[in-house]
Structures are given as C-alpha cells and as structure tokens.
Short mmCIF file of the C-alpha atoms (twelve columns), coordinates in Angstrom:
data_MODEL
# 
_entry.id   MODEL 
# 
loop_
_atom_site.group_PDB 
_atom_site.id 
_atom_site.type_symbol 
_atom_site.label_atom_id 
_atom_site.label_alt_id 
_atom_site.label_comp_id 
_atom_site.label_asym_id 
_atom_site.label_seq_id 
_atom_site.Cartn_x 
_atom_site.Cartn_y 
_atom_site.Cartn_z 
_atom_site.pdbx_PDB_model_num 
ATOM 1   C CA . UNK A 1   9.261  -78.829 -1.122  1 
ATOM 2   C CA . UNK A 2   8.431  -80.562 -4.272  1 
ATOM 3   C CA . UNK A 3   10.689 -79.647 -6.987  1 
ATOM 4   C CA . UNK A 4   8.830  -79.727 -10.390 1 
ATOM 5   C CA . UNK A 5   10.728 -80.068 -13.741 1 
ATOM 6   C CA . UNK A 6   8.856  -77.696 -16.571 1 
ATOM 7   C CA . UNK A 7   9.722  -78.494 -20.200 1 
ATOM 8   C CA . UNK A 8   10.431 -75.486 -22.417 1 
ATOM 9   C CA . UNK A 9   8.569  -75.025 -25.885 1 
ATOM 10  C CA . UNK A 10  11.248 -73.957 -28.003 1 
ATOM 11  C CA . UNK A 11  8.519  -72.167 -30.192 1 
ATOM 12  C CA . UNK A 12  7.525  -70.034 -27.854 1 
ATOM 13  C CA . UNK A 13  10.656 -69.467 -25.436 1 
ATOM 14  C CA . UNK A 14  11.901 -65.977 -25.993 1 
ATOM 15  C CA . UNK A 15  15.616 -67.018 -25.756 1 
ATOM 16  C CA . UNK A 16  15.388 -69.942 -28.211 1 
ATOM 17  C CA . UNK A 17  17.640 -68.299 -30.768 1 
ATOM 18  C CA . UNK A 18  20.113 -67.174 -28.077 1 
ATOM 19  C CA . UNK A 19  20.201 -70.917 -27.026 1 
ATOM 20  C CA . UNK A 20  20.650 -72.291 -30.189 1 
ATOM 21  C CA . UNK A 21  23.482 -69.624 -30.828 1 
ATOM 22  C CA . UNK A 22  25.518 -70.683 -27.802 1 
ATOM 23  C CA . UNK A 23  24.874 -74.279 -27.984 1 
ATOM 24  C CA . UNK A 24  25.041 -74.865 -31.986 1 
ATOM 25  C CA . UNK A 25  26.398 -71.943 -33.677 1 
ATOM 26  C CA . UNK A 26  29.563 -71.094 -31.632 1 
ATOM 27  C CA . UNK A 27  31.399 -73.576 -29.138 1 
ATOM 28  C CA . UNK A 28  29.387 -73.880 -25.794 1 
ATOM 29  C CA . UNK A 29  30.817 -71.346 -23.217 1 
ATOM 30  C CA . UNK A 30  30.475 -70.058 -19.976 1 
ATOM 31  C CA . UNK A 31  31.453 -66.634 -18.549 1 
ATOM 32  C CA . UNK A 32  32.249 -65.197 -15.029 1 
ATOM 33  C CA . UNK A 33  31.067 -62.059 -13.334 1 
ATOM 34  C CA . UNK A 34  32.639 -60.779 -10.027 1 
ATOM 35  C CA . UNK A 35  31.130 -58.323 -7.792  1 
ATOM 36  C CA . UNK A 36  31.222 -56.881 -4.583  1 
ATOM 37  C CA . UNK A 37  28.046 -57.137 -2.213  1 
ATOM 38  C CA . UNK A 38  27.289 -54.844 1.026   1 
ATOM 39  C CA . UNK A 39  26.901 -56.952 3.668   1 
ATOM 40  C CA . UNK A 40  26.871 -54.415 6.596   1 
ATOM 41  C CA . UNK A 41  23.292 -54.691 7.431   1 
ATOM 42  C CA . UNK A 42  23.102 -58.363 6.971   1 
ATOM 43  C CA . UNK A 43  26.077 -59.237 9.315   1 
ATOM 44  C CA . UNK A 44  25.092 -56.967 12.060  1 
ATOM 45  C CA . UNK A 45  21.401 -58.407 11.832  1 
ATOM 46  C CA . UNK A 46  22.761 -62.155 11.801  1 
ATOM 47  C CA . UNK A 47  25.116 -61.543 14.693  1 
ATOM 48  C CA . UNK A 48  22.491 -59.549 16.768  1 
ATOM 49  C CA . UNK A 49  20.273 -62.620 16.395  1 
ATOM 50  C CA . UNK A 50  23.209 -65.481 16.867  1 
ATOM 51  C CA . UNK A 51  22.160 -66.681 13.313  1 
ATOM 52  C CA . UNK A 52  25.295 -68.294 11.414  1 
ATOM 53  C CA . UNK A 53  26.276 -66.087 8.063   1 
ATOM 54  C CA . UNK A 54  26.920 -68.844 5.645   1 
ATOM 55  C CA . UNK A 55  23.436 -70.905 5.812   1 
ATOM 56  C CA . UNK A 56  21.740 -67.364 5.468   1 
ATOM 57  C CA . UNK A 57  23.915 -66.631 2.481   1 
ATOM 58  C CA . UNK A 58  23.047 -70.168 0.954   1 
ATOM 59  C CA . UNK A 59  19.232 -69.426 1.477   1 
ATOM 60  C CA . UNK A 60  19.569 -65.968 0.034   1 
ATOM 61  C CA . UNK A 61  21.189 -67.182 -2.938  1 
ATOM 62  C CA . UNK A 62  18.707 -69.782 -3.536  1 
ATOM 63  C CA . UNK A 63  16.053 -67.464 -3.065  1 
ATOM 64  C CA . UNK A 64  17.297 -65.066 -5.849  1 
ATOM 65  C CA . UNK A 65  17.913 -68.071 -8.023  1 
ATOM 66  C CA . UNK A 66  14.349 -69.224 -7.427  1 
ATOM 67  C CA . UNK A 67  12.947 -66.098 -8.736  1 
ATOM 68  C CA . UNK A 68  15.159 -65.881 -11.789 1 
ATOM 69  C CA . UNK A 69  14.162 -68.706 -14.510 1 
ATOM 70  C CA . UNK A 70  17.086 -68.720 -16.533 1 
ATOM 71  C CA . UNK A 71  19.273 -69.766 -13.695 1 
ATOM 72  C CA . UNK A 72  17.344 -72.862 -13.033 1 
ATOM 73  C CA . UNK A 73  17.480 -74.350 -16.275 1 
ATOM 74  C CA . UNK A 74  18.551 -78.010 -16.746 1 
ATOM 75  C CA . UNK A 75  18.104 -81.130 -18.714 1 
ATOM 76  C CA . UNK A 76  15.750 -84.086 -17.780 1 
ATOM 77  C CA . UNK A 77  15.957 -87.113 -20.061 1 
ATOM 78  C CA . UNK A 78  17.711 -84.724 -22.751 1 
ATOM 79  C CA . UNK A 79  14.918 -82.471 -22.956 1 
ATOM 80  C CA . UNK A 80  15.412 -78.573 -21.664 1 
ATOM 81  C CA . UNK A 81  13.443 -77.133 -19.074 1 
ATOM 82  C CA . UNK A 82  13.814 -75.211 -15.599 1 
ATOM 83  C CA . UNK A 83  13.262 -76.424 -11.969 1 
ATOM 84  C CA . UNK A 84  10.750 -74.593 -9.642  1 
ATOM 85  C CA . UNK A 85  13.997 -74.031 -7.431  1 
ATOM 86  C CA . UNK A 86  17.484 -75.314 -7.017  1 
ATOM 87  C CA . UNK A 87  19.093 -76.838 -3.891  1 
ATOM 88  C CA . UNK A 88  22.385 -75.450 -2.593  1 
ATOM 89  C CA . UNK A 89  25.433 -78.066 -2.637  1 
ATOM 90  C CA . UNK A 90  28.332 -76.979 -0.650  1 
ATOM 91  C CA . UNK A 91  31.728 -78.062 0.418   1 
ATOM 92  C CA . UNK A 92  32.295 -78.386 4.339   1 
ATOM 93  C CA . UNK A 93  35.912 -77.965 5.339   1 
ATOM 94  C CA . UNK A 94  37.614 -80.075 7.993   1 
ATOM 95  C CA . UNK A 95  40.081 -78.504 10.323  1 
ATOM 96  C CA . UNK A 96  41.722 -81.625 11.317  1 
ATOM 97  C CA . UNK A 97  43.286 -82.769 7.744   1 
ATOM 98  C CA . UNK A 98  42.318 -79.367 5.588   1 
ATOM 99  C CA . UNK A 99  39.942 -81.533 3.612   1 
ATOM 100 C CA . UNK A 100 36.623 -80.819 1.987   1 
ATOM 101 C CA . UNK A 101 33.226 -82.929 1.965   1 
ATOM 102 C CA . UNK A 102 30.265 -81.998 -0.271  1 
ATOM 103 C CA . UNK A 103 26.778 -81.786 1.259   1 
ATOM 104 C CA . UNK A 104 23.257 -80.532 0.182   1 
ATOM 105 C CA . UNK A 105 20.557 -79.159 1.930   1 
ATOM 106 C CA . UNK A 106 17.160 -78.988 0.334   1 
ATOM 107 C CA . UNK A 107 15.936 -75.289 -0.138  1 
ATOM 108 C CA . UNK A 108 12.817 -73.961 1.520   1 
ATOM 109 C CA . UNK A 109 11.238 -70.405 1.034   1 
ATOM 110 C CA . UNK A 110 11.127 -70.342 4.682   1 
ATOM 111 C CA . UNK A 111 14.277 -69.246 6.165   1 
ATOM 112 C CA . UNK A 112 13.716 -70.946 9.583   1 
ATOM 113 C CA . UNK A 113 12.885 -74.237 7.851   1 
ATOM 114 C CA . UNK A 114 16.039 -74.121 5.594   1 
ATOM 115 C CA . UNK A 115 18.305 -72.946 8.549   1 
ATOM 116 C CA . UNK A 116 17.214 -75.777 10.732  1 
ATOM 117 C CA . UNK A 117 17.724 -78.120 8.015   1 
ATOM 118 C CA . UNK A 118 20.995 -77.209 7.445   1 
ATOM 119 C CA . UNK A 119 22.291 -77.206 10.976  1 
ATOM 120 C CA . UNK A 120 20.667 -80.804 11.030  1 
ATOM 121 C CA . UNK A 121 22.619 -82.017 8.016   1 
ATOM 122 C CA . UNK A 122 25.794 -80.637 9.127   1 
ATOM 123 C CA . UNK A 123 25.301 -82.022 12.548  1 
ATOM 124 C CA . UNK A 124 24.661 -85.434 11.141  1 
ATOM 125 C CA . UNK A 125 26.858 -85.642 8.220   1 
ATOM 126 C CA . UNK A 126 29.444 -82.850 9.047   1 
ATOM 127 C CA . UNK A 127 32.145 -85.494 10.498  1 
ATOM 128 C CA . UNK A 128 32.077 -87.241 7.148   1 
ATOM 129 C CA . UNK A 129 35.665 -86.944 5.369   1 
ATOM 130 C CA . UNK A 130 34.763 -88.264 2.039   1 
ATOM 131 C CA . UNK A 131 34.769 -86.305 -0.878  1 
ATOM 132 C CA . UNK A 132 30.634 -86.609 -0.728  1 
ATOM 133 C CA . UNK A 133 28.944 -87.018 2.450   1 
ATOM 134 C CA . UNK A 134 27.262 -90.133 3.306   1 
ATOM 135 C CA . UNK A 135 23.791 -87.939 2.816   1 
ATOM 136 C CA . UNK A 136 24.949 -88.872 -1.235  1 
ATOM 137 C CA . UNK A 137 24.724 -86.847 -4.244  1 
ATOM 138 C CA . UNK A 138 22.379 -83.796 -4.402  1 
ATOM 139 C CA . UNK A 139 19.120 -84.392 -6.190  1 
ATOM 140 C CA . UNK A 140 18.814 -83.386 -9.954  1 
ATOM 141 C CA . UNK A 141 17.873 -79.432 -9.410  1 
ATOM 142 C CA . UNK A 142 20.797 -78.288 -7.623  1 
ATOM 143 C CA . UNK A 143 23.830 -75.860 -7.974  1 
ATOM 144 C CA . UNK A 144 27.235 -75.572 -6.363  1 
ATOM 145 C CA . UNK A 145 28.017 -72.727 -3.954  1 
ATOM 146 C CA . UNK A 146 31.100 -72.418 -2.044  1 
ATOM 147 C CA . UNK A 147 33.164 -69.786 0.199   1 
ATOM 148 C CA . UNK A 148 37.049 -69.070 0.682   1 
ATOM 149 C CA . UNK A 149 36.918 -67.157 4.173   1 
ATOM 150 C CA . UNK A 150 40.320 -66.822 4.552   1 
ATOM 151 C CA . UNK A 151 40.855 -64.251 2.063   1 
ATOM 152 C CA . UNK A 152 39.096 -61.801 -0.006  1 
ATOM 153 C CA . UNK A 153 39.143 -61.554 -4.018  1 
ATOM 154 C CA . UNK A 154 38.761 -59.038 -6.911  1 
ATOM 155 C CA . UNK A 155 38.413 -61.813 -9.239  1 
ATOM 156 C CA . UNK A 156 37.504 -65.481 -9.374  1 
ATOM 157 C CA . UNK A 157 36.985 -68.053 -12.280 1 
ATOM 158 C CA . UNK A 158 35.614 -71.356 -12.059 1 
ATOM 159 C CA . UNK A 159 36.404 -73.284 -15.160 1 
ATOM 160 C CA . UNK A 160 33.654 -75.840 -16.300 1 
ATOM 161 C CA . UNK A 161 32.707 -77.701 -19.317 1 
ATOM 162 C CA . UNK A 162 29.354 -75.658 -20.283 1 
ATOM 163 C CA . UNK A 163 28.153 -78.398 -22.495 1 
ATOM 164 C CA . UNK A 164 24.730 -79.369 -21.241 1 
ATOM 165 C CA . UNK A 165 25.550 -77.722 -17.861 1 
ATOM 166 C CA . UNK A 166 23.254 -74.836 -16.997 1 
ATOM 167 C CA . UNK A 167 23.252 -74.618 -13.234 1 
ATOM 168 C CA . UNK A 168 25.348 -71.416 -11.713 1 
ATOM 169 C CA . UNK A 169 28.482 -71.849 -9.906  1 
ATOM 170 C CA . UNK A 170 29.044 -69.250 -7.075  1 
ATOM 171 C CA . UNK A 171 31.876 -68.522 -4.778  1 
ATOM 172 C CA . UNK A 172 31.863 -65.978 -2.128  1 
ATOM 173 C CA . UNK A 173 35.182 -64.896 -0.178  1 
ATOM 174 C CA . UNK A 174 36.070 -63.405 2.890   1 
ATOM 175 C CA . UNK A 175 34.543 -59.923 4.326   1 
ATOM 176 C CA . UNK A 176 36.849 -56.707 4.119   1 
ATOM 177 C CA . UNK A 177 35.678 -53.546 5.684   1 
ATOM 178 C CA . UNK A 178 36.223 -49.683 5.062   1 
ATOM 179 C CA . UNK A 179 34.857 -46.520 6.383   1 
ATOM 180 C CA . UNK A 180 32.108 -48.546 8.201   1 
ATOM 181 C CA . UNK A 181 31.218 -50.859 5.107   1 
ATOM 182 C CA . UNK A 182 31.498 -54.597 5.376   1 
ATOM 183 C CA . UNK A 183 32.013 -55.813 1.598   1 
ATOM 184 C CA . UNK A 184 31.983 -59.611 0.689   1 
ATOM 185 C CA . UNK A 185 33.179 -60.516 -3.041  1 
ATOM 186 C CA . UNK A 186 30.916 -62.846 -5.074  1 
ATOM 187 C CA . UNK A 187 31.698 -64.657 -8.288  1 
ATOM 188 C CA . UNK A 188 29.050 -66.298 -10.686 1 
ATOM 189 C CA . UNK A 189 29.994 -68.495 -13.324 1 
ATOM 190 C CA . UNK A 190 27.015 -69.345 -15.859 1 
ATOM 191 C CA . UNK A 191 26.804 -71.099 -19.265 1 
ATOM 192 C CA . UNK A 192 26.177 -68.088 -21.687 1 
ATOM 193 C CA . UNK A 193 23.254 -70.105 -23.343 1 
ATOM 194 C CA . UNK A 194 21.317 -70.013 -20.127 1 
ATOM 195 C CA . UNK A 195 21.904 -66.074 -19.222 1 
ATOM 196 C CA . UNK A 196 22.921 -62.967 -20.415 1 
ATOM 197 C CA . UNK A 197 24.357 -59.939 -18.325 1 
ATOM 198 C CA . UNK A 198 20.696 -58.716 -17.586 1 
ATOM 199 C CA . UNK A 199 19.780 -61.792 -16.019 1 
ATOM 200 C CA . UNK A 200 22.826 -61.721 -13.845 1 
ATOM 201 C CA . UNK A 201 22.054 -58.027 -13.134 1 
ATOM 202 C CA . UNK A 202 18.652 -59.121 -11.948 1 
ATOM 203 C CA . UNK A 203 19.914 -61.643 -9.965  1 
ATOM 204 C CA . UNK A 204 22.403 -59.516 -8.109  1 
ATOM 205 C CA . UNK A 205 19.934 -56.695 -7.592  1 
ATOM 206 C CA . UNK A 206 17.571 -59.012 -5.861  1 
ATOM 207 C CA . UNK A 207 20.190 -60.927 -3.819  1 
ATOM 208 C CA . UNK A 208 21.728 -57.550 -2.622  1 
ATOM 209 C CA . UNK A 209 18.064 -56.085 -1.652  1 
ATOM 210 C CA . UNK A 210 17.335 -59.121 0.297   1 
ATOM 211 C CA . UNK A 211 20.734 -58.669 2.076   1 
ATOM 212 C CA . UNK A 212 19.781 -54.826 2.941   1 
ATOM 213 C CA . UNK A 213 16.114 -56.119 4.184   1 
ATOM 214 C CA . UNK A 214 16.653 -58.965 6.459   1 
ATOM 215 C CA . UNK A 215 13.294 -58.109 8.212   1 
ATOM 216 C CA . UNK A 216 11.521 -59.036 4.952   1 
ATOM 217 C CA . UNK A 217 12.592 -62.903 5.395   1 
ATOM 218 C CA . UNK A 218 14.451 -63.372 8.819   1 
# 
C-alpha cells in the first residue's frame, strides 16, 4: 500500500493551539495510559482458526491507528503532517540467547495480506540476531509495538524524548483469566502535542470493538 504524507495547514487545524502549547509554551511532554482489554472472543476465535495472536494484535492496533489521524502525526522535511497509516515495528525474542531483534511489517487493510506478510518476514528475517534485522530500518510512517508475554501488568511506562516524535509507543502483556474472561493489559505512550485523552479513548474503543467482532475483519 502506498503511504502518503499530508501536510497540515496550521491555520485550519483544530489542534493548532494545543500543538503550539505542548511544543512551545511548556516543555515537550508525553504521557502513558494503561488499560485492560477483553480478548476473550478474539483469543478463542483465533485459536479455533489456528491464527497466531501477536500478528492479529499488530493488525488490530495498526487498523485502529489508521482510523485516528492524531495518532499518525509525523514530520517530513521538518514539516508537520500525517501519514495514511503507520507500519508496526516490533521486537522478535530469541530463545537461544535471550536477546531481541527489531523487525517491521508493512500494514495492509486486508488482514490476510498483512498476516501472510508477517509470516514471510519472520521466516526470512527471524533468525537475525542483530538489534535491527537485515530487512533494515522501517520506513517513515511507522510506530513501535511490543509484547512482554511472560507476565501481566497494571502499569507500564515507556520513557521517550517527546520532542519531534509523535508516533505512539505501545506495549502489551501476558494474559490473565478470571470468571471466564481473558484479559490483556495494554500501555500506550503518546506525545501530548499529538493527542489528548479523548483521542486515546476513541482509539481504545475502536480496538476493543474490533477484538469483539473478529468476523468483521478475519
């Protein structure tokens, strides 16, 4: 998919004053929101269809980001704009030496296309043990998403220098089960100049809805 970059007209952009406040008036800052997602339906459906959970999660998060312009902000030639979508960059864990390698897969609105590309990328580059796979650095218009499957968490914060970095940083954790519900923690860190609490709420609502309705995209 072609990923176009669209310049923002500050004179017409509703968030122009908010952006200016969090980049010029106060020191650039980021914040983190931690939530618990219900993945009961999603996990059961994926298991029944023998589909891996992590790439499905990558797809759903990327899809929710695609629907929220504020989460797709970026700079190109020092000019502010937004991408059509963001590609997920994620770490691969190596069991042999307990290290990670960063890999990325191009987002596609069609889940089957994205899923097959993820499998292809992991088969081709999954054996690399350098910090960045031989596929190379992700293209502009990407974000970082990771998972710590060994434990669940109530709070997880990523520390970044928010100056001129606007893509979300996302971390998920291990599952927990109670009264038949399977839960998964999710942490999202974002530059405050890019998004406020409302935009995060819209993103999370879209993500949870898609997890509850796999028949709509699977």
